[in-house]
C-alpha positions as a printed Julia matrix, in Angstrom:
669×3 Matrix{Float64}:
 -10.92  105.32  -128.87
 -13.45  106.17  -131.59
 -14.34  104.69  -134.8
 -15.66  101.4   -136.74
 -12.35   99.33  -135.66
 -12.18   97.09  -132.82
 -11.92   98.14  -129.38
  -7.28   98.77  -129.1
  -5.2   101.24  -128.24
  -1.93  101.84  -127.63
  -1.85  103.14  -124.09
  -3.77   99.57  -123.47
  -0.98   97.04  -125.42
   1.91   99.0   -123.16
  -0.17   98.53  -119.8
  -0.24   94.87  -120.91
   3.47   94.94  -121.6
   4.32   96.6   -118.81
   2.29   94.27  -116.73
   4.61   91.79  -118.02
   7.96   92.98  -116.92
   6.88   94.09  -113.9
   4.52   90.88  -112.36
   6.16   88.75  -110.0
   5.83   84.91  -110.65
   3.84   84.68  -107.31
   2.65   80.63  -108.36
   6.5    79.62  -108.43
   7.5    81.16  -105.36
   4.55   79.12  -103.42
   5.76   76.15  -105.44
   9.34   76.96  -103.79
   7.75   76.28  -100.67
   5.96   72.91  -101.01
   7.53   70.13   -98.43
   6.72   67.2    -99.97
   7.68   65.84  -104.27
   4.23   66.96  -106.24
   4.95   64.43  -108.46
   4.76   61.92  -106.03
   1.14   63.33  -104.81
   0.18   63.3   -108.33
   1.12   58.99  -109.05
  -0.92   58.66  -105.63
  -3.89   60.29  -106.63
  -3.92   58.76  -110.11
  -3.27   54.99  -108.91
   0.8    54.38  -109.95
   3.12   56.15  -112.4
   1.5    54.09  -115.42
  -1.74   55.32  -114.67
  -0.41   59.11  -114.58
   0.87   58.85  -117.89
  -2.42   57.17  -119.14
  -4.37   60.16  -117.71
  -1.74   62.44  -119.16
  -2.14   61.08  -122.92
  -5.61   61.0   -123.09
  -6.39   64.48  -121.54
  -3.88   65.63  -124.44
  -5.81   63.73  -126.78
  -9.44   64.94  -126.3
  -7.39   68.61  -126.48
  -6.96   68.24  -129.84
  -8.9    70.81  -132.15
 -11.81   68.38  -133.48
 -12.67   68.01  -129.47
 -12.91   71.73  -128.26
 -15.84   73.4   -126.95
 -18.16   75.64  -128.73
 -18.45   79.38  -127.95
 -21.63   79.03  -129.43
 -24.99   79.54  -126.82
 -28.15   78.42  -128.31
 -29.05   75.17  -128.02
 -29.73   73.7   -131.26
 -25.77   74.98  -132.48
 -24.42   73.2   -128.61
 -26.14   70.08  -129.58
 -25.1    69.7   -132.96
 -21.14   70.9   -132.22
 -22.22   67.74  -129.63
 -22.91   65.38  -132.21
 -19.9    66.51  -134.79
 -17.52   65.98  -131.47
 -19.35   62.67  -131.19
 -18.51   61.8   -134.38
 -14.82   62.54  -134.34
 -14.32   60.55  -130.65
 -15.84   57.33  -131.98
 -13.19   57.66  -135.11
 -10.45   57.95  -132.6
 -12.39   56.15  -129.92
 -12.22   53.13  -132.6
  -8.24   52.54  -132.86
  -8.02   52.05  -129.01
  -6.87   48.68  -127.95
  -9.12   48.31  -124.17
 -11.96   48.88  -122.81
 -10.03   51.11  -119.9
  -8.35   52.94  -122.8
 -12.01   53.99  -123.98
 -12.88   54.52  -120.62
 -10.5    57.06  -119.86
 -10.32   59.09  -123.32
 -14.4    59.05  -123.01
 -13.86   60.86  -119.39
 -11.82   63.43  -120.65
 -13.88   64.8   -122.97
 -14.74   68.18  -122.57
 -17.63   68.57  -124.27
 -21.11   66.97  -123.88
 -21.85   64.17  -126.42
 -24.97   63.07  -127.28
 -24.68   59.53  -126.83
 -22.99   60.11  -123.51
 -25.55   58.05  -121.72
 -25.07   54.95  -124.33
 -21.47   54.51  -123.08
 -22.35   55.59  -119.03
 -25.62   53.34  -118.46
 -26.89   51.44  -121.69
 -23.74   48.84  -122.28
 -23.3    49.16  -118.26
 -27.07   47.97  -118.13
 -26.22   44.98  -121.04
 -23.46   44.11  -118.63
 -24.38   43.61  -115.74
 -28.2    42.22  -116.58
 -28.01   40.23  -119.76
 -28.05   36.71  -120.63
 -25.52   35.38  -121.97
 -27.41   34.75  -125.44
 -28.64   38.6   -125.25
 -24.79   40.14  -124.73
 -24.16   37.58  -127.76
 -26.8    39.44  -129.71
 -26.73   42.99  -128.18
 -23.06   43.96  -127.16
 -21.83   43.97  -130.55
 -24.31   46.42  -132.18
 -23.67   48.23  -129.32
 -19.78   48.35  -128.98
 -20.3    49.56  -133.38
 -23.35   52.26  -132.29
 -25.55   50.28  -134.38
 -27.39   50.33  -131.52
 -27.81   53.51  -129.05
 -29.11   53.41  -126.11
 -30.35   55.28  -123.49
 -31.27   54.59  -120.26
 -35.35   55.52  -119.53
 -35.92   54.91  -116.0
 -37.24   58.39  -114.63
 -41.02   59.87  -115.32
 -42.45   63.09  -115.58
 -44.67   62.44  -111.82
 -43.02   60.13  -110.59
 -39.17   60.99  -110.58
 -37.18   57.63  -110.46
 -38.93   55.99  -107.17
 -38.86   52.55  -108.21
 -41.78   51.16  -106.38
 -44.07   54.47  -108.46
 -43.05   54.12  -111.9
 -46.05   53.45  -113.79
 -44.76   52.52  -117.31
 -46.37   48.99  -117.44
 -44.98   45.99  -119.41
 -48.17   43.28  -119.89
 -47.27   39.75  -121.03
 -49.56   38.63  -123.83
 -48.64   34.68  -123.83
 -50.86   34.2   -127.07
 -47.87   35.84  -128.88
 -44.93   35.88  -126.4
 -44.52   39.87  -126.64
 -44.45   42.22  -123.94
 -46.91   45.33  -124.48
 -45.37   48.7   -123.12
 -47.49   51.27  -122.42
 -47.82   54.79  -120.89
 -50.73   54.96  -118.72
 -50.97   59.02  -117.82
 -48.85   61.83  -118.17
 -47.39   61.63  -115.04
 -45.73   58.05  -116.03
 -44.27   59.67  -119.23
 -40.29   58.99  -119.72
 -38.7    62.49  -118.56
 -35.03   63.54  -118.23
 -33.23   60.37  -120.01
 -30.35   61.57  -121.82
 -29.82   61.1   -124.86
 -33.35   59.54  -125.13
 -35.15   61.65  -127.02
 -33.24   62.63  -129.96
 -29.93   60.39  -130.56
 -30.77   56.78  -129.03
 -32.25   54.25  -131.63
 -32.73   52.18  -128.45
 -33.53   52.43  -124.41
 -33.0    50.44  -121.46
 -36.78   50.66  -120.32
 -37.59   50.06  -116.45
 -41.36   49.11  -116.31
 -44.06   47.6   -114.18
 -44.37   43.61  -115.21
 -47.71   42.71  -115.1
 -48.37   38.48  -115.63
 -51.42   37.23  -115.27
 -53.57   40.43  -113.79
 -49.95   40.37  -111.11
 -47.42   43.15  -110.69
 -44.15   41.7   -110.18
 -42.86   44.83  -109.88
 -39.79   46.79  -111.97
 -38.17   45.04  -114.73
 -35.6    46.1   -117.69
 -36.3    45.82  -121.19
 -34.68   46.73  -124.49
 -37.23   48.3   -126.5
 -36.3    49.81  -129.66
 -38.01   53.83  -130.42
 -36.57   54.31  -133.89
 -35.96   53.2   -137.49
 -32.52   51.91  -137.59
 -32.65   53.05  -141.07
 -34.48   56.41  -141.28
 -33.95   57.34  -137.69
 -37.46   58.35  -137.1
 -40.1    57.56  -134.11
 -41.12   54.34  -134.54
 -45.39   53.59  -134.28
 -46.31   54.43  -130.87
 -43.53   55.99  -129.26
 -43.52   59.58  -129.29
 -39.9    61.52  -128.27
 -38.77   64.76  -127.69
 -36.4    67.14  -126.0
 -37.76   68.56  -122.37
 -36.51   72.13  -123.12
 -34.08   73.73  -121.92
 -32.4    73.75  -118.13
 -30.52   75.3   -115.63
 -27.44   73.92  -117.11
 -26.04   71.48  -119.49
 -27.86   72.98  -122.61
 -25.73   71.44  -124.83
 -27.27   68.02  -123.84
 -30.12   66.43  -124.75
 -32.71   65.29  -121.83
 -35.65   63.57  -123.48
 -39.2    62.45  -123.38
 -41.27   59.25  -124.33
 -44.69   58.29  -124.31
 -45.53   54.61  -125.19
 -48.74   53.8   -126.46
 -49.13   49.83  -126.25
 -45.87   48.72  -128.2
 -45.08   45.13  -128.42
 -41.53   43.34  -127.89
 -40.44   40.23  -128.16
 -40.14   38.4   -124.74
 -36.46   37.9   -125.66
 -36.63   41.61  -124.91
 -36.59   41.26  -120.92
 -32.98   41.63  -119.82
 -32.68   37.48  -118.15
 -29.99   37.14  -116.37
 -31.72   37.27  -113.18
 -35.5    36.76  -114.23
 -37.26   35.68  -117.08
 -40.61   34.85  -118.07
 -41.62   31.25  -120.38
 -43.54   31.19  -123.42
 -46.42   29.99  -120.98
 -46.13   33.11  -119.05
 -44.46   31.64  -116.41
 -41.8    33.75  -113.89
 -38.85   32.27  -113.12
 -35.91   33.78  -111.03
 -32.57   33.33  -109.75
 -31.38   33.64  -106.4
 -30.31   36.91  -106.95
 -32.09   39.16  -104.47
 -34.53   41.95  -106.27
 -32.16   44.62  -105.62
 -29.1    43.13  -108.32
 -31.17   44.61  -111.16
 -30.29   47.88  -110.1
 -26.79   47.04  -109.63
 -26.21   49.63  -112.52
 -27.4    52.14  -110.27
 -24.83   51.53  -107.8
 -22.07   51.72  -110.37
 -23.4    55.56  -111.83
 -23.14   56.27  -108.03
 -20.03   55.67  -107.42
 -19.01   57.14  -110.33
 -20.77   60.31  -109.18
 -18.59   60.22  -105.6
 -15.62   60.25  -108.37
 -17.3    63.3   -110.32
 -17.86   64.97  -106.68
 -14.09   64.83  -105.82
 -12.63   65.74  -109.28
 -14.97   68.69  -109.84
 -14.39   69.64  -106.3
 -10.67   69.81  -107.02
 -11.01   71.83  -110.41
 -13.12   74.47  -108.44
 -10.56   74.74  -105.31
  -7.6    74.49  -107.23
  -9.16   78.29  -109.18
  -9.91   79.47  -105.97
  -6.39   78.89  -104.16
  -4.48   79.82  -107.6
  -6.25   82.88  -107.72
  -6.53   84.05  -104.25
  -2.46   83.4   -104.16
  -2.34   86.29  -106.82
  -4.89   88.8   -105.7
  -4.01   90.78  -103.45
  -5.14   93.5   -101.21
  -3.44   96.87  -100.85
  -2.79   98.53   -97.38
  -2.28  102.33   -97.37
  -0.58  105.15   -95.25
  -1.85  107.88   -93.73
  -1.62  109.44   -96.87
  -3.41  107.19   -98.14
  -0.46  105.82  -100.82
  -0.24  102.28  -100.85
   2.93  100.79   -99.18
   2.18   97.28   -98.99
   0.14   94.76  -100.52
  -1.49   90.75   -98.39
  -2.11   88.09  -100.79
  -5.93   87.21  -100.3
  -4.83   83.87   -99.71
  -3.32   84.43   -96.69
  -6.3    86.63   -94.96
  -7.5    83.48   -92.29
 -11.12   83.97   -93.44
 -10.12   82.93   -97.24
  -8.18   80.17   -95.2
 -10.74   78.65   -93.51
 -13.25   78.41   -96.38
 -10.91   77.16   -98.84
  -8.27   74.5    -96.92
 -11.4    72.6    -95.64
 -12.5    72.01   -98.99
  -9.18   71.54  -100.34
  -9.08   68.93   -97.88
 -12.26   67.3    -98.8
 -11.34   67.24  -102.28
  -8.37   64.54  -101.39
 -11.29   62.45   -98.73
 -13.61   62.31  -101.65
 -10.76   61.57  -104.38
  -9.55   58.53  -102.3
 -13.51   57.79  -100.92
 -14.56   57.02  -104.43
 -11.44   54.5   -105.05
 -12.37   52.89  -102.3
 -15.83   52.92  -103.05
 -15.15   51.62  -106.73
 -12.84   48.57  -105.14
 -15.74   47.79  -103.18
 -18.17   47.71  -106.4
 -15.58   45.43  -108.52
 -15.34   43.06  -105.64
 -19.06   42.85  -105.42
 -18.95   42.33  -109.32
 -16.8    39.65  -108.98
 -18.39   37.82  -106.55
 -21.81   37.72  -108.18
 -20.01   36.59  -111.65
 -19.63   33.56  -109.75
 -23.26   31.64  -109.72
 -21.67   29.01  -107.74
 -21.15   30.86  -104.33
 -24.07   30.91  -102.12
 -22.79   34.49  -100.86
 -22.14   36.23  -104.03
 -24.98   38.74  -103.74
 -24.34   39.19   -99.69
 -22.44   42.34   -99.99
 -25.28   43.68  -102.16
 -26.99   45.6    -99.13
 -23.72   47.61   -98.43
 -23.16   48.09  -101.55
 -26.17   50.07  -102.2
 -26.01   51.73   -99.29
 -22.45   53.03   -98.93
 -23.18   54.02  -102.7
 -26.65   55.78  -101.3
 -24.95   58.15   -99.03
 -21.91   58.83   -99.94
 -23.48   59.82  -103.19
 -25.9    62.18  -101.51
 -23.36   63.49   -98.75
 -20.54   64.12  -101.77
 -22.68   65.9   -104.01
 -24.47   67.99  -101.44
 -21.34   69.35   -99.94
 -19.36   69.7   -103.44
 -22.22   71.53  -104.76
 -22.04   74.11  -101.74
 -18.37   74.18  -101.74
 -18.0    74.71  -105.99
 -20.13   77.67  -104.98
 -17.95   79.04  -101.83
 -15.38   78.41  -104.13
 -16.81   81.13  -107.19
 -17.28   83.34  -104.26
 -14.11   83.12  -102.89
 -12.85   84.56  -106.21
 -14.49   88.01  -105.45
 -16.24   89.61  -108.31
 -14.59   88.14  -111.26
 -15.7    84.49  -109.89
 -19.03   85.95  -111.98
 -17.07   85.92  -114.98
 -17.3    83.3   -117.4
 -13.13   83.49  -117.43
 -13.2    82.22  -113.64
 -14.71   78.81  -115.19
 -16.38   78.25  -111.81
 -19.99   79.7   -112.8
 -19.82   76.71  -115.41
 -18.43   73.71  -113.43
 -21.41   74.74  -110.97
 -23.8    74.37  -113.58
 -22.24   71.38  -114.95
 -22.14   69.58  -111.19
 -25.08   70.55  -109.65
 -27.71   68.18  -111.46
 -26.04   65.29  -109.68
 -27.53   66.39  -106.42
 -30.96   65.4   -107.81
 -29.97   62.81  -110.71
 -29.2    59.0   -110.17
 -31.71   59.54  -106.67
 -32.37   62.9   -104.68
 -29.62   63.19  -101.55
 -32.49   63.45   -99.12
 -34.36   60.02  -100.52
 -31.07   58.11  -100.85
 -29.78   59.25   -96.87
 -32.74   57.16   -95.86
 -32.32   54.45   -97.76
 -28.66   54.46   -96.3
 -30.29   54.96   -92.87
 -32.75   51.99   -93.13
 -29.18   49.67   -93.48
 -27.94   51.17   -90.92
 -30.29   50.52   -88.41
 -30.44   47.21   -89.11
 -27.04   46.94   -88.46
 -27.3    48.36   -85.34
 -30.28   45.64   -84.96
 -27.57   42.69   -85.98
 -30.08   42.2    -89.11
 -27.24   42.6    -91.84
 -24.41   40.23   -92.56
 -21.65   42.4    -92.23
 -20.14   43.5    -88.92
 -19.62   46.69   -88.57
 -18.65   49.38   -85.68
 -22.59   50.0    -84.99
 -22.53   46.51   -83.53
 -19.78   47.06   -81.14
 -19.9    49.05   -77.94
 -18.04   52.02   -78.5
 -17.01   54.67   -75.78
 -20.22   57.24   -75.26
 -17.77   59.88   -73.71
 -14.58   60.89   -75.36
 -11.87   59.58   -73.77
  -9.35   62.03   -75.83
  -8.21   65.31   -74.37
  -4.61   66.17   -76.15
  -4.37   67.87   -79.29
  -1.96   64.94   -80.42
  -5.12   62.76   -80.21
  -7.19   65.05   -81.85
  -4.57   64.91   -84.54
  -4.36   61.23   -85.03
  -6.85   59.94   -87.91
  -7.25   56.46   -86.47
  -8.2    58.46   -83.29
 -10.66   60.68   -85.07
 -12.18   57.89   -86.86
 -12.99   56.56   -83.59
 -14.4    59.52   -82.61
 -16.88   59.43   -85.66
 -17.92   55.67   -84.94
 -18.44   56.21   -81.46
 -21.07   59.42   -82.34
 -22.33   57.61   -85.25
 -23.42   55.02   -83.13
 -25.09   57.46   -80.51
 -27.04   58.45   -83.01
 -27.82   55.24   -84.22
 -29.39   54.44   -80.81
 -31.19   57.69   -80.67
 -32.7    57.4    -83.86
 -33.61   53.7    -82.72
 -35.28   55.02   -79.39
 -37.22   58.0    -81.35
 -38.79   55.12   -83.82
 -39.61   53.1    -81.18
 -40.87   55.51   -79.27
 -43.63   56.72   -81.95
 -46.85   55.75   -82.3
 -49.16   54.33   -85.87
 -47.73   52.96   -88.63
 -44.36   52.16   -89.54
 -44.37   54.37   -92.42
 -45.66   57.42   -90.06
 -43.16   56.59   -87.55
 -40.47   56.53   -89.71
 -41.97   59.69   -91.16
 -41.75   61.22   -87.94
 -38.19   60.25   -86.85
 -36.8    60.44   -90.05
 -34.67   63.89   -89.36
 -32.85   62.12   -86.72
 -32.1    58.8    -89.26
 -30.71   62.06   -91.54
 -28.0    63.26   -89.25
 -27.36   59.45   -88.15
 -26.72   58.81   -92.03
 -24.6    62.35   -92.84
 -21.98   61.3    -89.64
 -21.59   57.8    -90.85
 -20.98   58.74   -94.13
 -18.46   61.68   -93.01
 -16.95   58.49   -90.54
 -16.64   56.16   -94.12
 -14.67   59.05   -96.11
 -12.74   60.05   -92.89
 -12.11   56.16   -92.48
 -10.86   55.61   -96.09
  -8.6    59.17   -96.18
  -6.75   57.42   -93.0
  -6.45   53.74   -94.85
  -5.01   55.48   -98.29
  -2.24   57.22   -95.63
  -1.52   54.27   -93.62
  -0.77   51.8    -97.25
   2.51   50.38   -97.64
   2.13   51.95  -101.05
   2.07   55.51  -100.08
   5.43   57.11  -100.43
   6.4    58.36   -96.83
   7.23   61.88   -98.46
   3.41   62.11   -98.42
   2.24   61.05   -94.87
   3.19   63.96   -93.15
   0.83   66.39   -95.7
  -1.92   63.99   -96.23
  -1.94   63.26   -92.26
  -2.74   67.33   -91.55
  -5.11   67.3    -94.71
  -7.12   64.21   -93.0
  -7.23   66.29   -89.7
  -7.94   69.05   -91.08
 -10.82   67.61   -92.72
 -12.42   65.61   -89.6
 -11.95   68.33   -87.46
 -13.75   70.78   -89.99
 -15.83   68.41   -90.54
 -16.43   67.87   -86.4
 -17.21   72.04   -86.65
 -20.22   71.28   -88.94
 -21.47   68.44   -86.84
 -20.62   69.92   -83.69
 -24.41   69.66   -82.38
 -24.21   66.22   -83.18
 -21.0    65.46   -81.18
 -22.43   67.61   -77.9
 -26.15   66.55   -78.01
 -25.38   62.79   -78.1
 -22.99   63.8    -74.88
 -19.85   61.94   -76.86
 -18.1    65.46   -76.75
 -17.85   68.67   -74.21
 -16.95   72.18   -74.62
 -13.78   71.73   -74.18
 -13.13   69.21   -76.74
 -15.1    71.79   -79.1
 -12.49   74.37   -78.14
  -9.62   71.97   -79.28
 -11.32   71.17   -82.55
 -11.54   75.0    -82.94
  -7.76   75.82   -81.58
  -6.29   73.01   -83.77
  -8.15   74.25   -87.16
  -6.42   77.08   -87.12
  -3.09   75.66   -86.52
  -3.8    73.37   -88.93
  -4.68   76.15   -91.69
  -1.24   77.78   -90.6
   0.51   74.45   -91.14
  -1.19   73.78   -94.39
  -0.48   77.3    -96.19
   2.82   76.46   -97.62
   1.95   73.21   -99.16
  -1.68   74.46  -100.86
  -0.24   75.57  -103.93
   1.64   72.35  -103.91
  -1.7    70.25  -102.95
  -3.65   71.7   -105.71
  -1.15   71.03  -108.47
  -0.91   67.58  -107.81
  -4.51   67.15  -109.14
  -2.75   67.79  -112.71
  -5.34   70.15  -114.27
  -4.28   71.09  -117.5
  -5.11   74.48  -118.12
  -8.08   73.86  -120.49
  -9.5    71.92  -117.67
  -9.17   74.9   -115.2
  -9.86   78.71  -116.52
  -8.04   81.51  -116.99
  -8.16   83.1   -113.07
  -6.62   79.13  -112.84
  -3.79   78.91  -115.1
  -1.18   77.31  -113.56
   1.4    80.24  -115.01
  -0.56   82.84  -112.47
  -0.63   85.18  -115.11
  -4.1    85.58  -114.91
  -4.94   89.22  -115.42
  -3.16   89.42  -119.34
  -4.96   86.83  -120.21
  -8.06   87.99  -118.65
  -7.81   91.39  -120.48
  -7.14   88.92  -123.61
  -9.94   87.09  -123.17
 -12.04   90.44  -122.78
 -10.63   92.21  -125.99
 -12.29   89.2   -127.69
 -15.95   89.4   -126.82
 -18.46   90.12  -130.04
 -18.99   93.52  -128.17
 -15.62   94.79  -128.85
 -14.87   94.37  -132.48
 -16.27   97.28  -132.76
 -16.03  100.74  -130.77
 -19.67  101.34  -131.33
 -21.84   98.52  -131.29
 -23.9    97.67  -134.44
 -27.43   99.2   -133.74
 -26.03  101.65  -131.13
 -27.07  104.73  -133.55
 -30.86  103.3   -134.74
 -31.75  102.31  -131.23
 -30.38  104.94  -128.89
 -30.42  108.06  -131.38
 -33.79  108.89  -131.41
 -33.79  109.52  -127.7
 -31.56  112.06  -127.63
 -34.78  114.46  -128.94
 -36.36  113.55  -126.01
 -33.76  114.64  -123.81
């Protein structure tokens, strides 16, 4: 059409009507197929029936109008639409009853607050590394926002290697205050969030030095603004790093500290502190439970990795059940149309991450259970052994972090893919949740860092040198002693399959250290590639091992076992596909097993079709959560078109500017 109006016309409103009355309800007819009760799936995933409804009211709730996204781009409108959001959630936020009730309307937010990082890490850190006389004086101002915090461990050089920070944090015993200070640019506070613009307050990690000594990284509260006037307080300068390759609507800061004193009180003491005299005093905590925080934001990344894992696969197989692909005649008329879900390659690329999705989603319970037992424990200062699980801890947080966020990241993206061209379109959603995700494969500790820190444990298990037992200390078959595809079907089988490599590797990455000569740093340095695919099999063996417990609970409705028992396979044996060097160099496995593992994926994706639909709508997504190539109607292209008819481009036929900028060229032509 032509003209100053918006971009309609008739011929377009009937092809949208007629699409209508003529598009078959493809979603329901998959749904018709599902074998086992959805709803079921759904109280599984979520914990119980209580905690479905829980999720259920509170992803309603931060639906509501004041909590919606901007369509807005530039930063400075994202952040303050941030900070307006903010505002509303801490008004609602304020008539909850429990913590867990905050908890869970905070986590389904859509939108990026500004004091995220206050609620995430700050009170965490005040938690978990606070006297009791500081949580007397802190917690409160920080449960009312009187105090926000941030959490300023990461610099500009150094990243957030704890033994390079350089922040420094001198004791001056003549007037029992801590001076802070910034000694080069490289040791300047970079990425915090929330740091530089909202928090009044940070959790600062710095180099104690007492009496000429380092005594290495310590936490402090030190305060970076008037609590009045909101402004940079002497010697601290802040800012906003710029902008990024996603979460613009955020705020990342900087800090530079130039000699600022604290009050010793300042030290977080429930481990350490330091006497008027300048003494150091500490408990029997080892180093390590100062950075128990740490291990808590992990696992709660290994949660992120599985729920954004199943918000991207649940698009893809929604989507790919409604395109379709037409097959023509000789004529070349079209006579019959596949769904592009059922094409084997679109199959294979989507079920195994499907499947991972569910290993991660029931990995990071188990990996939570884990933490709160640990917490337990060291609430206790009574029992010698509260702080022995500490070392797996960390290390089962490590690498699963790394291996959860390095696959999801890769698989978010096969996902956008999978959805053809229009997975480039901002109404796929996937482009976004990409964005969104893919910071956490570098945040919190990068993968490749934290798989060695993971593989340092692990050796010394395999060295007797840690105080839990696990398979690396038992001899475990070197060959595989499985050869029927019921075996290779059984998930307390394939666990043992993953132990028994894990270990093989384990010894071989034992014999290359020892075998190196120099240092230990250079022969770690140059055997570390082998610790790496050691650490990656483990941590596949730990989800794979947890998937198999969560099917084998008394809990699980038996409806269930039969799905969730070809989802595990399917994901150990895909999972055996990627690691297939690993399984034939260490000799465990032969070709023929490898043509078993290959034989029974594709059964498996067969066996798996009908129930996909089915799988993916027992994550719950409500359709604000998803996109519109997601909705859970599988009307997808009307509201696509919809969507479309609404950008700025099309309320008018001819775009403002159109006539100034492209008229004078026609002389030219």
């Amino acid at each position: 059409m032509s003209g100053p109006g918006p971009v309609h016309s008739q011929h377009l409103q009937n092809l949208l009507a007629d699409h209508q009355l003529l598009r078959r309800d493809v979603l329901a007819e998959e749904r018709e197929r599902s074998s086992f009760p959805v709803r079921e799936m759904t109280h599984l995933l979520d914990g119980g029936e209580e905690q479905t409804r829980e999720r259920k009211r509170f992803t309603a709730l931060a639906n509501e109008p004041q909590f919606q996204p901007t369509t807005a781009s530039d930063r400075l409108t994202c952040y303050q639409h941030g900070m307006n959001v903010g505002a509303h959630f801490i008004k609602a936020a304020s008539k909850l009853k429990t913590r867990e009730e905050f908890s869970r309307f905070f986590y389904s937010m859509r939108v990026q607050m500004p004091f995220d990082v206050h609620w995430s890490m700050f009170v965490p850190n005040l938690l978990a590394l606070a006297s009791a006389e500081q949580k007397a004086y802190w917690l409160p101002k920080a449960i009312k926002m009187e105090v926000i915090g941030a959490y300023a461990q990461t610099e500009l050089g150094n990243g957030s290697a704890i033994r390079a920070l350089e922040t420094t944090a001198t004791y001056i015993p003549e007037t029992e205050e801590f001076e802070l200070n910034t000694p080069s640019l490289t040791g300047m506070k970079w990425w915090p969030g929330g740091l530089g613009k909202c928090a009044n307050h940070c959790v600062c990690h710095a180099q104690l030095i007492l009496n000429g000594r380092n005594m290495g990284l310590h936490t402090f509260i030190l305060p970076i603004r008037d609590m009045k006037t909101h402004a940079s307080l002497p010697g601290i300068t802040l800012g906003d790093i710029g902008s990024k390759f996603g979460w613009n609507g955020f705020e990342n800061g900087f800090m530079a500290i130039d000699h600022v004193r604290i009050p010793r009180r300042n030290l977080l003491a429930k481990h350490v502190q330091v006497t008027a005299a300048g003494k150091y005093e500490r408990s029997k905590a080892p180093t390590q439970a100062q950075y128990v925080t740490m291990v808590q934001t992990r696992a709660s990344i290994v949660q992120g990795s599985g729920v954004s894992l199943a918000r991207a696969v649940t698009i893809a197989c929604r989507y790919s059940a409604v395109r379709t692909i037409a097959s023509t005649d000789a004529d070349g008329f079209i006579v019959d149309r596949t769904h592009v879900i059922d094409f084997t390659t679109q199959q294979a690329r989507l079920f195994s991450h499907l499947a991972a999705a569910y290993a991660f989603w029931f990995t990071s319970r188990a990996m939570n259970e884990l933490y709160i037992a640990f917490l337990a424990r060291s609430r206790d200062p009574s029992n010698p052994s509260a702080f022995d699980i500490l070392p797996l801890v960390h290390a089962t947080s490590s690498g699963l972090k790394a291996i959860t966020t390095s696959y999801a990241s890769a698989a978010i993206e096969d996902c956008r893919r999978a959805c053809g061209g229009h997975g480039f379109s901002d109404a796929c959603g996937i482009g976004k949740l990409y964005l969104d995700f893919v910071p956490a494969c570098t945040y919190e500790g990068d993968n490749f860092v934290l798989l060695q820190q993971t593989g340092r444990y692990l050796l010394k298990s395999l060295a007797g040198q840690t105080k839990d037992r696990d398979y690396l200390s038992r001899e475990l078959p070197t060959r595989c002693p499985y050869a029927s595809e019921d075996d290779f079907l059984c998930p307390a089988k394939l666990v043992e399959m993953f132990q028994s490599c894990s270990r093989l590797l384990a010894l071989a990455a034992q014999a290359a250290i020892a075998a190196r000569t120099g240092s230990e740093e250079s022969k770690w340095n140059s055997s570390v590639l082998a610790v790496i695919r050691l650490v990656k099999v483990h941590c596949h063996c730990y989800i794979l091992e947890k998937f198999a417990e969560e099917i084998a609970k008394p809990t699980t409705h038996a409806s269930l076992r039969p799905v969730l028992t070809r989802l595990c396979a399917l994901h150990a044996l895909s999972t055996i596909e990627s690691y297939l060097g690993e399984f034939l160099e260490t000799g465990y496995m032969t070709s023929a097993h490898a043509t078993i593992v290959h034989a029974l994926v594709l059964r498996l994706l067969r066996e798996i079709r009908p129930d996909v639909i089915s799988l993916c709508d027992a994550f719950d997504f409500a359709d604000h959560q998803l996109s519109i190539l997601g909705r859970a109607d599988g009307d997808a292209y009307t509201h696509y078109v919809q969507w479309a008819l609404k950008s700025p481009l099309n309320k008018t036929d001819v775009v403002e500017g159109h006539a100034e900028a492209m008229g004078p060229l026609r002389s030219h032509l």
